[in-house]
mmCIF file of C-alpha atoms in Angstrom:
data_model
loop_
_atom_site.group_PDB
_atom_site.id
_atom_site.type_symbol
_atom_site.label_atom_id
_atom_site.label_comp_id
_atom_site.label_asym_id
_atom_site.label_seq_id
_atom_site.Cartn_x
_atom_site.Cartn_y
_atom_site.Cartn_z
ATOM 1 C CA MET N 1182 11.436 30.373 6.855
ATOM 2 C CA VAL N 1183 12.703 29.526 3.193
ATOM 3 C CA VAL N 1184 14.995 26.921 1.588
ATOM 4 C CA HIS N 1185 17.284 27.937 -1.222
ATOM 5 C CA VAL N 1186 16.332 25.512 -3.838
ATOM 6 C CA ASP N 1187 18.521 25.423 -7.113
ATOM 7 C CA ARG N 1188 16.328 27.815 -9.163
ATOM 8 C CA GLY N 1189 14.940 30.143 -6.436
ATOM 9 C CA LEU N 1190 13.381 30.128 -2.922
ATOM 10 C CA MET N 1191 10.978 27.802 -1.963
ATOM 11 C CA PRO N 1192 8.956 27.758 1.320
ATOM 12 C CA ARG N 1193 9.337 25.216 3.822
ATOM 13 C CA VAL N 1194 6.614 22.775 4.393
ATOM 14 C CA SER N 1195 4.644 23.493 7.132
ATOM 15 C CA ASP N 1196 3.358 20.059 7.582
ATOM 16 C CA PRO N 1197 6.060 17.147 6.899
ATOM 17 C CA PRO N 1198 4.079 13.947 8.025
ATOM 18 C CA HIS N 1199 1.408 15.075 5.357
ATOM 19 C CA VAL N 1200 4.272 15.261 2.597
ATOM 20 C CA LEU N 1201 5.549 11.812 3.783
ATOM 21 C CA ARG N 1202 2.069 10.285 3.687
ATOM 22 C CA ARG N 1203 1.487 12.089 0.139
ATOM 23 C CA GLY N 1204 4.973 10.620 -0.803
ATOM 24 C CA ALA N 1205 3.976 7.060 0.052
ATOM 25 C CA HIS N 1206 0.577 7.398 -1.481
ATOM 26 C CA ASP N 1207 1.654 8.821 -4.724
ATOM 27 C CA GLN N 1208 5.135 7.398 -5.331
ATOM 28 C CA ILE N 1209 6.081 4.355 -3.523
ATOM 29 C CA LEU N 1210 2.271 2.491 -3.885
ATOM 30 C CA GLY N 1211 2.523 4.111 -7.389
ATOM 31 C CA LEU N 1212 5.997 2.497 -8.495
ATOM 32 C CA LEU N 1213 4.949 -0.744 -6.898
ATOM 33 C CA MET N 1214 1.959 -0.703 -9.116
ATOM 34 C CA LEU N 1215 4.100 0.002 -12.032
ATOM 35 C CA ALA N 1216 6.166 -2.916 -11.266
ATOM 36 C CA VAL N 1217 3.128 -5.105 -11.344
ATOM 37 C CA ALA N 1218 2.138 -3.524 -14.722
ATOM 38 C CA VAL N 1219 5.497 -3.907 -16.145
ATOM 39 C CA LEU N 1220 5.256 -7.875 -14.915
ATOM 40 C CA LEU N 1221 1.927 -8.312 -16.827
ATOM 41 C CA LEU N 1222 3.154 -6.439 -19.958
ATOM 42 C CA LEU N 1223 6.533 -8.644 -20.225
ATOM 43 C CA MET N 1224 5.674 -12.076 -18.998
ATOM 44 C CA PRO N 1225 2.998 -13.115 -21.895
ATOM 45 C CA MET N 1226 5.924 -11.730 -24.394
ATOM 46 C CA ALA N 1227 8.725 -13.285 -22.768
ATOM 47 C CA THR N 1228 6.955 -16.726 -22.264
ATOM 48 C CA GLN N 1229 5.127 -17.093 -25.441
ATOM 49 C CA VAL N 1230 3.806 -20.350 -24.148
ATOM 50 C CA GLY N 1231 -0.171 -21.281 -23.967
ATOM 51 C CA PRO N 1232 -3.259 -19.676 -25.607
ATOM 52 C CA LYS N 1233 -3.345 -15.996 -26.743
ATOM 53 C CA ASP N 1234 -6.619 -15.195 -25.254
ATOM 54 C CA ALA N 1235 -5.423 -14.989 -21.452
ATOM 55 C CA GLN N 1236 -2.119 -13.402 -22.460
ATOM 56 C CA ILE N 1237 -3.889 -10.435 -24.375
ATOM 57 C CA ASN N 1238 -5.946 -10.048 -21.389
ATOM 58 C CA GLU N 1239 -2.698 -9.595 -19.152
ATOM 59 C CA MET N 1240 -1.471 -7.286 -21.693
ATOM 60 C CA LEU N 1241 -4.713 -5.222 -21.657
ATOM 61 C CA VAL N 1242 -4.949 -5.052 -18.007
ATOM 62 C CA GLY N 1243 -1.165 -4.530 -17.903
ATOM 63 C CA LEU N 1244 -1.395 -1.313 -20.137
ATOM 64 C CA VAL N 1245 -4.490 -0.078 -18.124
ATOM 65 C CA VAL N 1246 -2.606 -0.331 -14.674
ATOM 66 C CA ALA N 1247 0.769 1.050 -16.396
ATOM 67 C CA PHE N 1248 -1.070 4.032 -17.465
ATOM 68 C CA THR N 1249 -3.076 4.714 -14.218
ATOM 69 C CA ALA N 1250 0.051 4.226 -11.899
ATOM 70 C CA GLY N 1251 2.161 6.564 -14.547
ATOM 71 C CA TRP N 1252 -0.388 8.938 -14.324
ATOM 72 C CA ARG N 1253 -0.632 8.626 -10.415
ATOM 73 C CA ILE N 1254 3.434 8.954 -10.234
ATOM 74 C CA TYR N 1255 3.497 12.098 -12.582
ATOM 75 C CA ARG N 1256 0.110 13.829 -11.373
ATOM 76 C CA GLY N 1257 -0.607 12.123 -7.559
ATOM 77 C CA GLY N 1258 -2.975 9.603 -7.130
ATOM 78 C CA SER N 1259 -6.825 9.931 -5.883
ATOM 79 C CA LEU N 1260 -9.509 7.341 -5.175
ATOM 80 C CA ARG N 1261 -10.259 7.220 -8.552
ATOM 81 C CA SER N 1262 -6.966 5.793 -9.476
ATOM 82 C CA ASP N 1263 -7.352 3.656 -6.402
ATOM 83 C CA ALA N 1264 -10.505 2.295 -7.947
ATOM 84 C CA VAL N 1265 -9.166 1.533 -11.504
ATOM 85 C CA VAL N 1266 -6.288 -0.538 -10.151
ATOM 86 C CA GLY N 1267 -8.495 -2.155 -7.704
ATOM 87 C CA LEU N 1268 -10.871 -2.964 -10.371
ATOM 88 C CA ALA N 1269 -8.227 -4.343 -12.731
ATOM 89 C CA GLY N 1270 -7.065 -6.393 -9.687
ATOM 90 C CA VAL N 1271 -10.302 -7.883 -9.248
ATOM 91 C CA TRP N 1272 -10.745 -8.673 -13.145
ATOM 92 C CA LEU N 1273 -7.265 -10.091 -13.109
ATOM 93 C CA LEU N 1274 -8.627 -12.452 -10.060
ATOM 94 C CA VAL N 1275 -11.728 -13.483 -11.621
ATOM 95 C CA SER N 1276 -10.475 -13.706 -15.696
ATOM 96 C CA PRO N 1277 -8.925 -17.203 -15.556
ATOM 97 C CA PHE N 1278 -12.452 -18.707 -14.358
ATOM 98 C CA VAL N 1279 -14.400 -16.236 -16.952
ATOM 99 C CA LEU N 1280 -12.089 -17.501 -19.539
ATOM 100 C CA ASP N 1281 -12.395 -21.029 -18.673
ATOM 101 C CA ALA N 1282 -16.122 -20.831 -18.553
ATOM 102 C CA GLN N 1283 -16.162 -19.817 -22.448
ATOM 103 C CA ASN N 1284 -14.300 -22.931 -23.352
ATOM 104 C CA THR N 1285 -11.134 -20.683 -23.770
ATOM 105 C CA ALA N 1286 -7.983 -22.415 -22.899
ATOM 106 C CA VAL N 1287 -5.892 -20.782 -20.078
ATOM 107 C CA HIS N 1288 -2.363 -22.079 -19.359
ATOM 108 C CA THR N 1289 -1.382 -22.718 -15.689
ATOM 109 C CA ALA N 1290 1.193 -20.360 -15.689
ATOM 110 C CA ASP N 1291 -1.060 -17.721 -16.906
ATOM 111 C CA ARG N 1292 -3.746 -18.451 -14.225
ATOM 112 C CA MET N 1293 -1.341 -18.127 -11.906
ATOM 113 C CA LEU N 1294 0.300 -15.047 -12.959
ATOM 114 C CA ALA N 1295 -3.371 -13.469 -13.389
ATOM 115 C CA ILE N 1296 -4.234 -14.603 -9.842
ATOM 116 C CA VAL N 1297 -1.221 -13.339 -8.172
ATOM 117 C CA ALA N 1298 -0.898 -10.105 -9.875
ATOM 118 C CA GLY N 1299 -4.871 -8.995 -9.307
ATOM 119 C CA GLY N 1300 -4.052 -10.230 -5.648
ATOM 120 C CA VAL N 1301 -1.342 -7.830 -5.284
ATOM 121 C CA LEU N 1302 -2.872 -4.975 -6.997
ATOM 122 C CA ILE N 1303 -6.026 -5.591 -4.971
ATOM 123 C CA VAL N 1304 -3.838 -5.438 -1.796
ATOM 124 C CA LEU N 1305 -1.947 -2.124 -3.395
ATOM 125 C CA SER N 1306 -5.178 -0.108 -4.106
ATOM 126 C CA VAL N 1307 -6.898 -1.292 -0.955
ATOM 127 C CA ALA N 1308 -3.537 0.388 1.281
ATOM 128 C CA SER N 1309 -3.628 3.213 -1.012
ATOM 129 C CA ALA N 1310 -7.004 4.011 -0.439
ATOM 130 C CA LEU N 1311 -6.706 3.649 3.263
ATOM 131 C CA LEU N 1312 -3.426 5.711 3.121
ATOM 132 C CA TRP N 1313 -5.385 8.681 1.305
ATOM 133 C CA ARG N 1314 -8.132 8.509 3.995
ATOM 134 C CA LEU N 1315 -5.581 8.564 6.900
ATOM 135 C CA ASP N 1316 -4.157 11.624 5.443
ATOM 136 C CA ARG N 1317 -7.452 13.085 4.576
ATOM 137 C CA LYS N 1318 -8.330 12.653 8.348
ATOM 138 C CA ARG N 1319 -5.218 14.022 9.829
ATOM 139 C CA THR N 1320 -5.220 16.940 7.816
ATOM 140 C CA ARG N 1321 -8.272 18.148 9.028
ATOM 141 C CA GLN N 1322 -7.900 20.424 11.556
ATOM 142 C CA PRO N 1323 -10.201 22.671 13.694
ATOM 143 C CA VAL N 1324 -11.306 25.404 11.731
ATOM 144 C CA LYS N 1325 -9.235 28.585 13.173
ATOM 145 C CA ARG N 1326 -11.040 32.308 12.948
ATOM 146 C CA SER N 1327 -9.889 34.356 10.236
ATOM 147 C CA THR N 1328 -7.737 37.631 11.277
ATOM 148 C CA THR N 1329 -10.509 39.760 9.550
ATOM 149 C CA ALA N 1330 -13.202 38.134 12.065
ATOM 150 C CA GLN N 1331 -10.473 38.298 15.127
ATOM 151 C CA THR N 1332 -10.108 42.176 14.276
ATOM 152 C CA ALA N 1333 -14.035 42.418 13.579
ATOM 153 C CA ASN N 1334 -14.584 40.983 17.221
ATOM 154 C CA ALA N 1335 -12.056 42.973 18.921
ATOM 155 C CA ALA N 1336 -13.515 46.109 17.262
ATOM 156 C CA ALA N 1337 -16.967 45.433 18.486
ATOM 157 C CA THR N 1338 -16.031 44.786 22.038
ATOM 158 C CA ARG N 1339 -13.525 48.031 22.110
ATOM 159 C CA PRO N 1340 -15.473 51.199 23.693
ATOM 160 C CA SER N 1341 -15.910 53.825 21.031
ATOM 161 C CA PRO N 1342 -13.591 56.904 20.676
ATOM 162 C CA ALA N 1343 -16.612 59.343 21.782
ATOM 163 C CA ALA N 1344 -16.837 57.317 25.229
ATOM 164 C CA THR N 1345 -13.261 57.605 25.669
ATOM 165 C CA SER N 1346 -12.937 61.304 24.941
ATOM 166 C CA ARG N 1347 -15.932 61.641 27.320
ATOM 167 C CA ARG N 1348 -14.451 59.841 30.470
ATOM 168 C CA ARG N 1349 -11.093 62.041 29.565
ATOM 169 C CA ARG N 1350 -13.072 65.419 29.985
ATOM 170 C CA LYS N 1351 -14.864 64.188 33.181
ATOM 171 C CA ALA N 1352 -11.755 63.352 34.683
#
């Protein structure tokens, strides 16, 4: 069965739950990651309060997450993109304390933004990885015998034409 699309015919999807899971994995979670990245990019520019080291850190992590989320929306996500976003979230959680240990001033608002955004990115990347794994597990189906194997098996069990012609002569 085919569905008419604007510029041609497209085959109907054989596994709608798989398409729904892929859409949730790539599009919805990718958009949420992109929203966190935009927040990380815009907040340091909008506030202009506090030390610049923490703001530059947030902007660099926001750029990495924005490019990863954009790639994910455009080309589809994988475990690699989940790992990049998860590592960026871990760095955001740890970075205020690391920057504080180096005698670099970290403003309280920057610290809260980094901790909250890092936690959200970690949760999104873990949810995305689990959804990807669930989709992989459910799309694995038992291996069906190919049609060539079925016809070869049927030909092997079928009596030869010479044997059937001998039976006809006897009858």
